[in-house]
PDB file of C-alpha atoms in Angstrom:
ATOM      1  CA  UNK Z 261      17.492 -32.640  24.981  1.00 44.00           C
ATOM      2  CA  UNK Z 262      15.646 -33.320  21.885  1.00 39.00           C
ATOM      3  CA  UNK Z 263      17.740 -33.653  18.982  1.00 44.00           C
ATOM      4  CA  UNK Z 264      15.890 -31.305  16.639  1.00 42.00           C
ATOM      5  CA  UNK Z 265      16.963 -28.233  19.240  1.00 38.00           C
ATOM      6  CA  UNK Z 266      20.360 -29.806  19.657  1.00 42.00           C
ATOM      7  CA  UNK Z 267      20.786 -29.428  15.928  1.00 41.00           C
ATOM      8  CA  UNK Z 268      19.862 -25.655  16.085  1.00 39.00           C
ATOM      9  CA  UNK Z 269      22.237 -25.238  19.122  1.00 39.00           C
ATOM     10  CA  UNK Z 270      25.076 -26.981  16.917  1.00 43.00           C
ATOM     11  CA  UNK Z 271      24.033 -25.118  14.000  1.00 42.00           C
ATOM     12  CA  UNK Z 272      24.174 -21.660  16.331  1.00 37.00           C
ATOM     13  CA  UNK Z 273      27.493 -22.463  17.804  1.00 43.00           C
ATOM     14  CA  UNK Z 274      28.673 -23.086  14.539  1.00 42.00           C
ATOM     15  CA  UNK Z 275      27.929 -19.492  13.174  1.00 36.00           C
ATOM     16  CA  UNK Z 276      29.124 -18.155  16.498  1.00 39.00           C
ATOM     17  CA  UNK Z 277      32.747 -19.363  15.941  1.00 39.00           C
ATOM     18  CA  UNK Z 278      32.696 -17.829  12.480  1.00 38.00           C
ATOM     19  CA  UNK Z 279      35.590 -14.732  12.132  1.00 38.00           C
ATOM     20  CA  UNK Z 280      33.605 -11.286  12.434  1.00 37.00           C
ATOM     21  CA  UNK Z 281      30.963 -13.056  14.233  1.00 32.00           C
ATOM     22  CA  UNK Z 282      28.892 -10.423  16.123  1.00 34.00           C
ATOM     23  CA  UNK Z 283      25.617 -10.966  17.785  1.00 32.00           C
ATOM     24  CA  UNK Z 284      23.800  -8.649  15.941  1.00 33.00           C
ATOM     25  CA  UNK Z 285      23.918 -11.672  13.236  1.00 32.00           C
ATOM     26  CA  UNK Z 286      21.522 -13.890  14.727  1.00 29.00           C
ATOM     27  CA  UNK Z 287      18.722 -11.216  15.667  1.00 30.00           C
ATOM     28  CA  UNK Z 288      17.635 -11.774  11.748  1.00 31.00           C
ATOM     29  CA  UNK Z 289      17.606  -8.206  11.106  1.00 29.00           C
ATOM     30  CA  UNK Z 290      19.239  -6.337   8.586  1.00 31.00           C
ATOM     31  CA  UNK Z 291      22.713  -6.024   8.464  1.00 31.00           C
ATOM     32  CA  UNK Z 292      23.777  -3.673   6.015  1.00 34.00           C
ATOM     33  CA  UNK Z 293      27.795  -2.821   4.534  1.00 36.00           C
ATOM     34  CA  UNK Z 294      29.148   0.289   4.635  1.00 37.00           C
ATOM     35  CA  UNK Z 295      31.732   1.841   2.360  1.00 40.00           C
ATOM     36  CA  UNK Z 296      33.674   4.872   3.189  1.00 40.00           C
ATOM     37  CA  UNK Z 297      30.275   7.152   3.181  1.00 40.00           C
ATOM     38  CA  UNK Z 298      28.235   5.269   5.217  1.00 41.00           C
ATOM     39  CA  UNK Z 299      26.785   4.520   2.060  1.00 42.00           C
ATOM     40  CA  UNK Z 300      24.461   1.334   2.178  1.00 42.00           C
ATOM     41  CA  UNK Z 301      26.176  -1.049  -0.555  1.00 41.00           C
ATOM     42  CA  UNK Z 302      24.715  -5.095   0.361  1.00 38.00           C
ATOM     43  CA  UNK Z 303      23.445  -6.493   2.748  1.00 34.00           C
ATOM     44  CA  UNK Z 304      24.307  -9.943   3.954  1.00 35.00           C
ATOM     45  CA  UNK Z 305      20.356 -11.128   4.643  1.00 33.00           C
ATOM     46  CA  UNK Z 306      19.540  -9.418   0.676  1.00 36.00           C
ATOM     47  CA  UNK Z 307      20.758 -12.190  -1.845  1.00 39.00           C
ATOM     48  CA  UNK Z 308      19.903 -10.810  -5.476  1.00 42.00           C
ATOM     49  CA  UNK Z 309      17.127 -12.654  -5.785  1.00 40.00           C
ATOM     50  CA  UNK Z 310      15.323 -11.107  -2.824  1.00 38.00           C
ATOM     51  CA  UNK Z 311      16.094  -7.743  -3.376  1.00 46.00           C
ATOM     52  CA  UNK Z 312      14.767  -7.681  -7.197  1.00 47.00           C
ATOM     53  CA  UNK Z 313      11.453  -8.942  -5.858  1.00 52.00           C
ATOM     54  CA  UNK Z 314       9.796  -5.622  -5.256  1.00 88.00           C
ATOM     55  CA  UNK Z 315      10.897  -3.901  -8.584  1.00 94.00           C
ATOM     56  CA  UNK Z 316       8.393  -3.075 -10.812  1.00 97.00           C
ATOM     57  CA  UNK Z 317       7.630  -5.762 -13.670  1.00 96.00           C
ATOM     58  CA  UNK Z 318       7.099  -6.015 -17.304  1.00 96.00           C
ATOM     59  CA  UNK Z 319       2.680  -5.862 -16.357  1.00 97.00           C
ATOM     60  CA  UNK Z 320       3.804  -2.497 -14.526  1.00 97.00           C
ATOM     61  CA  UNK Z 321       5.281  -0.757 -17.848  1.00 98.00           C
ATOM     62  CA  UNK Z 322       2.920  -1.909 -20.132  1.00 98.00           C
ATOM     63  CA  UNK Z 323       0.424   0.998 -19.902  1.00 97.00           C
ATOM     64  CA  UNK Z 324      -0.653   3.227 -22.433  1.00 98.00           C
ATOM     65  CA  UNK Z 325       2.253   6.260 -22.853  1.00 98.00           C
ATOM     66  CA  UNK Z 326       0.455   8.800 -20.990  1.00 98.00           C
ATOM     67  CA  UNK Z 327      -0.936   6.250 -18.632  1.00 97.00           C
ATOM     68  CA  UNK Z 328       2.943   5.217 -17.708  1.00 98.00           C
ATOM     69  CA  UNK Z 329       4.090   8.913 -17.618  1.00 98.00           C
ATOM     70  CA  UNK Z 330       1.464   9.500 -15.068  1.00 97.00           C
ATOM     71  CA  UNK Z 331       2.147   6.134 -13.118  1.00 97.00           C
ATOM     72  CA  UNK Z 332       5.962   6.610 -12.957  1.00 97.00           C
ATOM     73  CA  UNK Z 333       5.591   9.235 -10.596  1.00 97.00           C
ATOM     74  CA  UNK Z 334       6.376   8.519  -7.317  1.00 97.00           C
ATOM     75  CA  UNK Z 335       8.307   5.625  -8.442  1.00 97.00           C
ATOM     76  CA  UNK Z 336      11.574   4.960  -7.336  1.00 98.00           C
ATOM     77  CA  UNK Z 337      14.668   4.460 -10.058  1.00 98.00           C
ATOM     78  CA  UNK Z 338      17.972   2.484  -9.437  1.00 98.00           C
ATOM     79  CA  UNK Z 339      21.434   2.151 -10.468  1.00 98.00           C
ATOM     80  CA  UNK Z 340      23.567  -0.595  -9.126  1.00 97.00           C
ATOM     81  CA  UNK Z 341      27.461   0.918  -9.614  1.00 96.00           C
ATOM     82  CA  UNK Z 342      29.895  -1.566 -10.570  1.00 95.00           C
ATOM     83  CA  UNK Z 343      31.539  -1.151  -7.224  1.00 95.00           C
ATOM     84  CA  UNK Z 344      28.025  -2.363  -5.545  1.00 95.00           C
ATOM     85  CA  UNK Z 345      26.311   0.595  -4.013  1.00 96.00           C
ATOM     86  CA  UNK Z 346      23.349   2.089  -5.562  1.00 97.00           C
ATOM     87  CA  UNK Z 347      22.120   5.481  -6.538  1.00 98.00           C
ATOM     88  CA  UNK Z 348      18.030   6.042  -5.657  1.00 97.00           C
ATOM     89  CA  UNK Z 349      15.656   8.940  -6.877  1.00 98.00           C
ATOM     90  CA  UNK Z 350      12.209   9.178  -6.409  1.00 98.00           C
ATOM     91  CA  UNK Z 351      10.553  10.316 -10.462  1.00 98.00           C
ATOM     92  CA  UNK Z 352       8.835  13.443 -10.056  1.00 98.00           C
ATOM     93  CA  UNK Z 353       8.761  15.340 -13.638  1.00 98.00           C
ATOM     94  CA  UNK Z 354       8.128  13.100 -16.890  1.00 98.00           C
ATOM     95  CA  UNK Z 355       7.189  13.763 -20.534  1.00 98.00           C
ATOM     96  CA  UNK Z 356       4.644  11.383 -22.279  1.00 98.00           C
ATOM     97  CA  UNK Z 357       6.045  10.763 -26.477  1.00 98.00           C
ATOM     98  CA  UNK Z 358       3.212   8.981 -27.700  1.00 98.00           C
ATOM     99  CA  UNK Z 359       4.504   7.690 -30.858  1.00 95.00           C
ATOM    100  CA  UNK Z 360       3.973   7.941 -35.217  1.00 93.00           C
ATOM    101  CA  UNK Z 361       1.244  10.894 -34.617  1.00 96.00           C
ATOM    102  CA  UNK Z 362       3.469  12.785 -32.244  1.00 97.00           C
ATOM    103  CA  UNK Z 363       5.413  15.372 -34.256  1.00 96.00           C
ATOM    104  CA  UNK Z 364       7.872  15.986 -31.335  1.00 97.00           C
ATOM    105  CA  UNK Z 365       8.622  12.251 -31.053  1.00 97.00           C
ATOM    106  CA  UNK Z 366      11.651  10.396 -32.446  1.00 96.00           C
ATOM    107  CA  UNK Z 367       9.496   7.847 -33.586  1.00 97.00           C
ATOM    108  CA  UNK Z 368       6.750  10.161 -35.223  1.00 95.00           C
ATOM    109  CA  UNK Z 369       5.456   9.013 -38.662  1.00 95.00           C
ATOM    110  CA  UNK Z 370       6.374   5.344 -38.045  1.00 95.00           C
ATOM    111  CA  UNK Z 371       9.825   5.787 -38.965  1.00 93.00           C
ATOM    112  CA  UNK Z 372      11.701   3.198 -37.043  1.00 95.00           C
ATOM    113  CA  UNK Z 373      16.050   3.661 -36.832  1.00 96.00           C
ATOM    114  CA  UNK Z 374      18.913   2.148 -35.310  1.00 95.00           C
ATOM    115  CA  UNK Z 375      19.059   5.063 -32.979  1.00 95.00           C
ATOM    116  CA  UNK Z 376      15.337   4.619 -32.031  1.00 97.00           C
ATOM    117  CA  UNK Z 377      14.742   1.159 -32.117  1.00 98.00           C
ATOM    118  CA  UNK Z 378      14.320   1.133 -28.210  1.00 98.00           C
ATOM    119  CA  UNK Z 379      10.621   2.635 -28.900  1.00 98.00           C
ATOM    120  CA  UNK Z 380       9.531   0.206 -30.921  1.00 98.00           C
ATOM    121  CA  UNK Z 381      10.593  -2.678 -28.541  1.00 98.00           C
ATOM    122  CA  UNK Z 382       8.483  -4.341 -25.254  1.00 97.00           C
ATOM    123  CA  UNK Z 383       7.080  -1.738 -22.658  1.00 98.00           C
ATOM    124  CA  UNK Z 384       9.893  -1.292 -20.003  1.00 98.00           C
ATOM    125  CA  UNK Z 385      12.924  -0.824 -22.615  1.00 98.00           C
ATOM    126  CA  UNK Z 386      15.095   1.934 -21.961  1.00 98.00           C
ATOM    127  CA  UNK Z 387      15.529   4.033 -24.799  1.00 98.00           C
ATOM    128  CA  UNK Z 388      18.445   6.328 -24.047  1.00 98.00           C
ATOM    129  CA  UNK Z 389      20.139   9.004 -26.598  1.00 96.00           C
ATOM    130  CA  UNK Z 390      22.737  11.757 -27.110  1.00 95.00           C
ATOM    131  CA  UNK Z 391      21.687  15.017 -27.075  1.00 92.00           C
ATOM    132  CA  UNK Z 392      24.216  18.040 -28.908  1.00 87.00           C
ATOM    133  CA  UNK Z 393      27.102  15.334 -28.398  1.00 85.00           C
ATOM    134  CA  UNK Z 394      27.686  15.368 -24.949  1.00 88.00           C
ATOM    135  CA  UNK Z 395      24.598  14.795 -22.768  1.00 94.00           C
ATOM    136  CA  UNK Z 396      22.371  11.730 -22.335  1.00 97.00           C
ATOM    137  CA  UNK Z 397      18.409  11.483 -22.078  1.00 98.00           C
ATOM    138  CA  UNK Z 398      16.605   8.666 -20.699  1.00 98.00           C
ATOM    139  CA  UNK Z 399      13.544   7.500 -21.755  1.00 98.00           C
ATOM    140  CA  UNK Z 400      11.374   4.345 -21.051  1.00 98.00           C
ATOM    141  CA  UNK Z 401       9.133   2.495 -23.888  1.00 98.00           C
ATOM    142  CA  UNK Z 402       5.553   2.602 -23.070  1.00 98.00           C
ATOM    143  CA  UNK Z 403       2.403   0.250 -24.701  1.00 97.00           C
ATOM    144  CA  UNK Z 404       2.079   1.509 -28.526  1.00 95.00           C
ATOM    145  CA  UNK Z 405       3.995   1.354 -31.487  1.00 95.00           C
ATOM    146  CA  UNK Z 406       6.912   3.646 -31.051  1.00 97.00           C
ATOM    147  CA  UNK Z 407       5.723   5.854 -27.756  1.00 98.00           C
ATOM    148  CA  UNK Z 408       8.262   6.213 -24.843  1.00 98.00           C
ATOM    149  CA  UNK Z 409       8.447   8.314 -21.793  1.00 98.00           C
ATOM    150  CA  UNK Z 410      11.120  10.508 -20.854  1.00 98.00           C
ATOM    151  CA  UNK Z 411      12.020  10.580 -17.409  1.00 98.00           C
ATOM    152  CA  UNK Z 412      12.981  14.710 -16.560  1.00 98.00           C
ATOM    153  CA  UNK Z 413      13.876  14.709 -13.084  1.00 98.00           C
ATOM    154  CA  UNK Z 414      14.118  12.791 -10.011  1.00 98.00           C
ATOM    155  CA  UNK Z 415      14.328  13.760  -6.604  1.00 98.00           C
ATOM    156  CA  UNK Z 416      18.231  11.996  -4.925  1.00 98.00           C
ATOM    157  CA  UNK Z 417      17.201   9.350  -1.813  1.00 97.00           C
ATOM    158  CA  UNK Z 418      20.227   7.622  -1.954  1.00 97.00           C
ATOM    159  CA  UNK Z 419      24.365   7.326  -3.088  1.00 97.00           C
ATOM    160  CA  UNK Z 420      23.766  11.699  -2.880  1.00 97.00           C
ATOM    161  CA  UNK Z 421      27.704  11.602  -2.230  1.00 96.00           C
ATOM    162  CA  UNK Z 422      28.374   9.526  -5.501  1.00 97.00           C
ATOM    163  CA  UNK Z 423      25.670  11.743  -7.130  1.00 97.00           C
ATOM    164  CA  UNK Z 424      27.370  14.576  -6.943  1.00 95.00           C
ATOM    165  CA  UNK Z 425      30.929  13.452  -7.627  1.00 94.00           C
ATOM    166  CA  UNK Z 426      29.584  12.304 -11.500  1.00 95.00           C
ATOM    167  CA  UNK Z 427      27.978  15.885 -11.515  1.00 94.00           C
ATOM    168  CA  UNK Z 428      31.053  17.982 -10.857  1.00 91.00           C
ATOM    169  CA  UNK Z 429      32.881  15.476 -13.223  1.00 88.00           C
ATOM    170  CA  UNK Z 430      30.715  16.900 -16.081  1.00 82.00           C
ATOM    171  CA  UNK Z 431      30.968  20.808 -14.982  1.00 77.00           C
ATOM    172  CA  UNK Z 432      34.062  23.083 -16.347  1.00 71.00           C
ATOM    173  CA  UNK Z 433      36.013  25.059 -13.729  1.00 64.00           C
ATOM    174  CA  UNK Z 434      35.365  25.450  -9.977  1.00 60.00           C
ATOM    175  CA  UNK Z 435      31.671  25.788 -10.148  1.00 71.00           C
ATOM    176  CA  UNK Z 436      29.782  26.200  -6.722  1.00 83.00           C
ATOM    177  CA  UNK Z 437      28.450  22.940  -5.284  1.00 86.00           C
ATOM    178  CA  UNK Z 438      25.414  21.263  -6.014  1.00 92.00           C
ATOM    179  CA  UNK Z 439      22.585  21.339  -3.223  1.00 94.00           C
ATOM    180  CA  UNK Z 440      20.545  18.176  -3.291  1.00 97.00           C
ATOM    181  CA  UNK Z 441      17.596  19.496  -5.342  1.00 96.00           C
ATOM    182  CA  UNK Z 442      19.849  20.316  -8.385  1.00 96.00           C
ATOM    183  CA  UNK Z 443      21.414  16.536  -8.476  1.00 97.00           C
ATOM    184  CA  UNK Z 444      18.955  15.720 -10.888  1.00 98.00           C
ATOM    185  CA  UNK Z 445      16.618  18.131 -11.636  1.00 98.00           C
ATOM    186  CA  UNK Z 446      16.416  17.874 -15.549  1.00 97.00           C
ATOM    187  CA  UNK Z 447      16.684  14.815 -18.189  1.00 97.00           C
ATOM    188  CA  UNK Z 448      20.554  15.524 -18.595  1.00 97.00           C
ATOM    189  CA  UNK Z 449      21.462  16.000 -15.139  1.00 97.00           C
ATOM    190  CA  UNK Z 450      19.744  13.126 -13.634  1.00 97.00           C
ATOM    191  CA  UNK Z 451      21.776  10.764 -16.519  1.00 98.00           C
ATOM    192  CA  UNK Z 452      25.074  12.251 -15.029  1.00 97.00           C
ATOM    193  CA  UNK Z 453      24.020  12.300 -11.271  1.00 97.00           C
ATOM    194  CA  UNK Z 454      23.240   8.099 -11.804  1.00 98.00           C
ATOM    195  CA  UNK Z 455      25.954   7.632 -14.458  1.00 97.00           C
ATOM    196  CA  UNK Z 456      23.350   6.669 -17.574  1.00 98.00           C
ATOM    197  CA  UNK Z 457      24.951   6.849 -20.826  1.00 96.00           C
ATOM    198  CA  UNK Z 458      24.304   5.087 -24.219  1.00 97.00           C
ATOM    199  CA  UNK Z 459      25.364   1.383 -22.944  1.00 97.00           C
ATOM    200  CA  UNK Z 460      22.024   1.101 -21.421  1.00 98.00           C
ATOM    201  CA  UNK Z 461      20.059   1.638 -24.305  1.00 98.00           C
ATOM    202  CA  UNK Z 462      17.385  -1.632 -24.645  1.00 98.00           C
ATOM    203  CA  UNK Z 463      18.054  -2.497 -21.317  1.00 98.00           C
ATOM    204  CA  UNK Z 464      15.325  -4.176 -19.585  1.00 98.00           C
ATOM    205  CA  UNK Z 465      13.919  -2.321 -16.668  1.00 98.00           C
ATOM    206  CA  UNK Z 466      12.087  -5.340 -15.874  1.00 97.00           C
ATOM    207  CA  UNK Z 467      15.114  -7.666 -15.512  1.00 97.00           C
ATOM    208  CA  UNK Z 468      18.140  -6.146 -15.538  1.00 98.00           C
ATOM    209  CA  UNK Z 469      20.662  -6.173 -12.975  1.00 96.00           C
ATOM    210  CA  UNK Z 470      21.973  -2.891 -12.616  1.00 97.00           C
ATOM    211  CA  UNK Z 471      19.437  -0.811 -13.478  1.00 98.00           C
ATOM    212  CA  UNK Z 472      15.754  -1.525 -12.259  1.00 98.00           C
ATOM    213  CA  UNK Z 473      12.444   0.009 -11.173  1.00 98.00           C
ATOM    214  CA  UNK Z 474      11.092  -0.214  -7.063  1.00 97.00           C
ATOM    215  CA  UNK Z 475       7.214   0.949  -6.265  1.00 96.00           C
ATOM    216  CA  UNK Z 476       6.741   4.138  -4.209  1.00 94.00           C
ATOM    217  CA  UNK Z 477       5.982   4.771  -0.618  1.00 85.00           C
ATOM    218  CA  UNK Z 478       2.543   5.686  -2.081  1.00 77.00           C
ATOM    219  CA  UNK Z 479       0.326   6.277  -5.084  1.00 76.00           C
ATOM    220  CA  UNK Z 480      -0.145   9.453  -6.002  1.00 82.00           C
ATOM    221  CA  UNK Z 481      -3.552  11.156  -7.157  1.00 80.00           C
ATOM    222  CA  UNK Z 482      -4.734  13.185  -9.374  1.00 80.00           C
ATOM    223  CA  UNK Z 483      -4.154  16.594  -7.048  1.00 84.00           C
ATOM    224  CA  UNK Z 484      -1.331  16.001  -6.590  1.00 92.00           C
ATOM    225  CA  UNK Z 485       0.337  16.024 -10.146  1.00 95.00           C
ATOM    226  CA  UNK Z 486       0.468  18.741 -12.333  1.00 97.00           C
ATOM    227  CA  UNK Z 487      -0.150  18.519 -16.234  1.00 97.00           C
ATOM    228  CA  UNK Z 488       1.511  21.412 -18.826  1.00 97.00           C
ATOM    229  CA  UNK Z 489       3.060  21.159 -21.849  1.00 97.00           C
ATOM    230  CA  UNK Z 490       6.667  19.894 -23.025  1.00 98.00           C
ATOM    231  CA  UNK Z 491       9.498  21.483 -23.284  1.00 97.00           C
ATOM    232  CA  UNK Z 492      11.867  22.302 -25.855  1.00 94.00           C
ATOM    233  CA  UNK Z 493       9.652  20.912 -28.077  1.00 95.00           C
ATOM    234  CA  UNK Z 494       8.846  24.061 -30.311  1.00 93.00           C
ATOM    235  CA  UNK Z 495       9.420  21.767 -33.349  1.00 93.00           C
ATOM    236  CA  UNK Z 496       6.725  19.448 -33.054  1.00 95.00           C
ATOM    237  CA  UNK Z 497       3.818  22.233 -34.319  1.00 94.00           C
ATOM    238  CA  UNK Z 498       0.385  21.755 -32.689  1.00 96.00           C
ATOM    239  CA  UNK Z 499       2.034  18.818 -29.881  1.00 97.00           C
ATOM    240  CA  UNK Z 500       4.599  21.625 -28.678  1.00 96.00           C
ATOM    241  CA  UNK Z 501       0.889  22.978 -27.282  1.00 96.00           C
ATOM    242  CA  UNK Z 502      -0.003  19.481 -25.773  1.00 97.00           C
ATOM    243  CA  UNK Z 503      -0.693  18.681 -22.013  1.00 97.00           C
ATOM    244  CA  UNK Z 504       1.916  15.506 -22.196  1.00 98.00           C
ATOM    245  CA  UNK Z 505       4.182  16.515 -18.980  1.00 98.00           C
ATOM    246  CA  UNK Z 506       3.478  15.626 -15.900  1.00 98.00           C
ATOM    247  CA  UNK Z 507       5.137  16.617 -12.552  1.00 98.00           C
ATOM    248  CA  UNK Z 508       4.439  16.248  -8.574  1.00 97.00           C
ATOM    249  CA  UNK Z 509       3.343  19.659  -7.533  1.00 96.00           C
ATOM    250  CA  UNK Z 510       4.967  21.340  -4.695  1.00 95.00           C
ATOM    251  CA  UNK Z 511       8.163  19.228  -5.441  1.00 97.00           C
ATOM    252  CA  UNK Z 512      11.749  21.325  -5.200  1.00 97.00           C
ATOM    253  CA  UNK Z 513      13.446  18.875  -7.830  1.00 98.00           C
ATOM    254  CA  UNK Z 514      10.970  19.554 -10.719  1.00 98.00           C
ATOM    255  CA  UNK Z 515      12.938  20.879 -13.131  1.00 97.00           C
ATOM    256  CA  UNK Z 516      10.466  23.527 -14.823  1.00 97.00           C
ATOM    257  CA  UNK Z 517       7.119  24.683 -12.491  1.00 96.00           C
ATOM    258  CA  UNK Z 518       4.420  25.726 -14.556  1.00 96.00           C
ATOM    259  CA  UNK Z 519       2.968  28.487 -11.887  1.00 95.00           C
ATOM    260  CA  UNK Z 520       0.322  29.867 -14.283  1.00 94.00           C
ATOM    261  CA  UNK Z 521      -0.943  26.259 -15.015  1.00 94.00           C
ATOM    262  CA  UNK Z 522      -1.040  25.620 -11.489  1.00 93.00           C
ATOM    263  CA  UNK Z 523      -3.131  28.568 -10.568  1.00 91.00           C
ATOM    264  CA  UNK Z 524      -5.516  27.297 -13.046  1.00 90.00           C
ATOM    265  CA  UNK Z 525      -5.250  24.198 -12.198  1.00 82.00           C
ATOM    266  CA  UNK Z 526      -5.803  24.588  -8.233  1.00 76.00           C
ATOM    267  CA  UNK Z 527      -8.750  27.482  -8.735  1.00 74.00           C
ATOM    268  CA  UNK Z 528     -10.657  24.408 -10.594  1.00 72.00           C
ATOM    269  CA  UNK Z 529      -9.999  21.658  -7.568  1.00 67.00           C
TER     270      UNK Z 529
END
């Protein structure tokens, strides 16, 4: 026998008489951990360094605002719990803020805060805030001097269980249960259904850890998103009237359709 395959055969044997050892762990597919939801939490075969390789990067984020807000559709956001598994959505409703001109932005004018300083920082930051006390917004900074987009609603992919345990957490008495579509079908909702609150303000989406950015199945094109105005916005004066949200048309999770923009939109295709 030649000694480089008797090495692999002592190398195999030595796996083999491992405890938990099943065949399945030489086949070089992946093996994935369970918890008590069938939930996929690790995988053996995914160290961390692996598995970060296909989020989006810092070149991905640094767009223009209403570039990003397009681009983000599709996209799929993470949360990595604490206890290891992680929540998935698929973006499918966002707002473009586009900064000291915008007079529905946080940033408009220039005016830079501690409570805003997220907008002002590298393309990619997380800029998340507190809306009437209780509820949490999420928002990602964008190329431009104080412009960020907010991320409305995602559609659930993954951790749906988990999901909807942080939901009911946040609703008073015995309300009816969530079906999938309402998980996380506005800016508030989707921060409770993936546990975002005001500790990940600045966070990197490039590099963090526990809270990242993955690429879709598939770009998306024009037709297939639809552009309307913001909402709840009514302050901002003229740019309450401006085309800066974007959404995937036809999508059950979008958190606001716009049917007579639609109409329009499809009689011109």
């Amino acid at each position: 026998m030649m000694p480089r395959k008797r090495k692999r055969l002592t190398q195999l044997n030595a796996v083999q008489s491992k405890p938990g050892f099943s065949p399945a762990d030489t086949s070089g597919s992946l093996i994935v951990v369970l918890d008590g939801n069938s939930s996929p939490v690790s995988s053996k075969y995914f160290s961390e360094e692996t598995r970060m390789s296909s989020r989006l990067g810092t070149d991905f984020f640094n767009q223009p605002c209403i570039s990003l807000a397009k681009s983000f559709l599709g996209q799929i956001l993470v949360h990595k719990l604490p206890d290891g598994r992680e929540l998935r959505g698929r973006i499918v409703e966002t707002e473009a803020y586009l900064g000291g001109e915008d007079e529905a932005s946080h940033s408009k004018g220039g005016k830079q805060t501690a409570r805003n300083a997220a907008m002002f920082m590298k393309p990619g930051t997380l800029y998340v805030y507190q809306i009437y006390g209780i509820y949490f917004c999420m928002n990602v900074s964008s190329k431009g001097e104080g412009a960020a987009v907010l991320l409305r609603s995602i559609e659930p992919l993954q951790g749906l269980d988990a999901m909807r345990q942080l939901r009911s957490a946040q609703r008073k008495g015995s309300a009816k249960p969530l079906k999938d579509w309402q998980l996380c079908n506005g800016p508030s909702k989707l921060c409770q259904a993936l546990n975002i609150n005001k500790s990940f303000d600045q966070k990197d989406l490039a590099h963090d850890t526990a809270v990242w950015m993955e690429p879709g199945a598939e770009a998306l094109g024009e037709q297939a998103m639809v552009t309307t105005t913001r909402i709840g916005v009514n302050y901002g004066g003229e740019w309450a009237q401006k085309p800066l949200r974007f959404y995937i048309r036809g999508n059950k999770c979008v958190s606001v359709v716009d049917k007579k923009v639609e109409r329009e939109q499809g009689a011109a295709e």
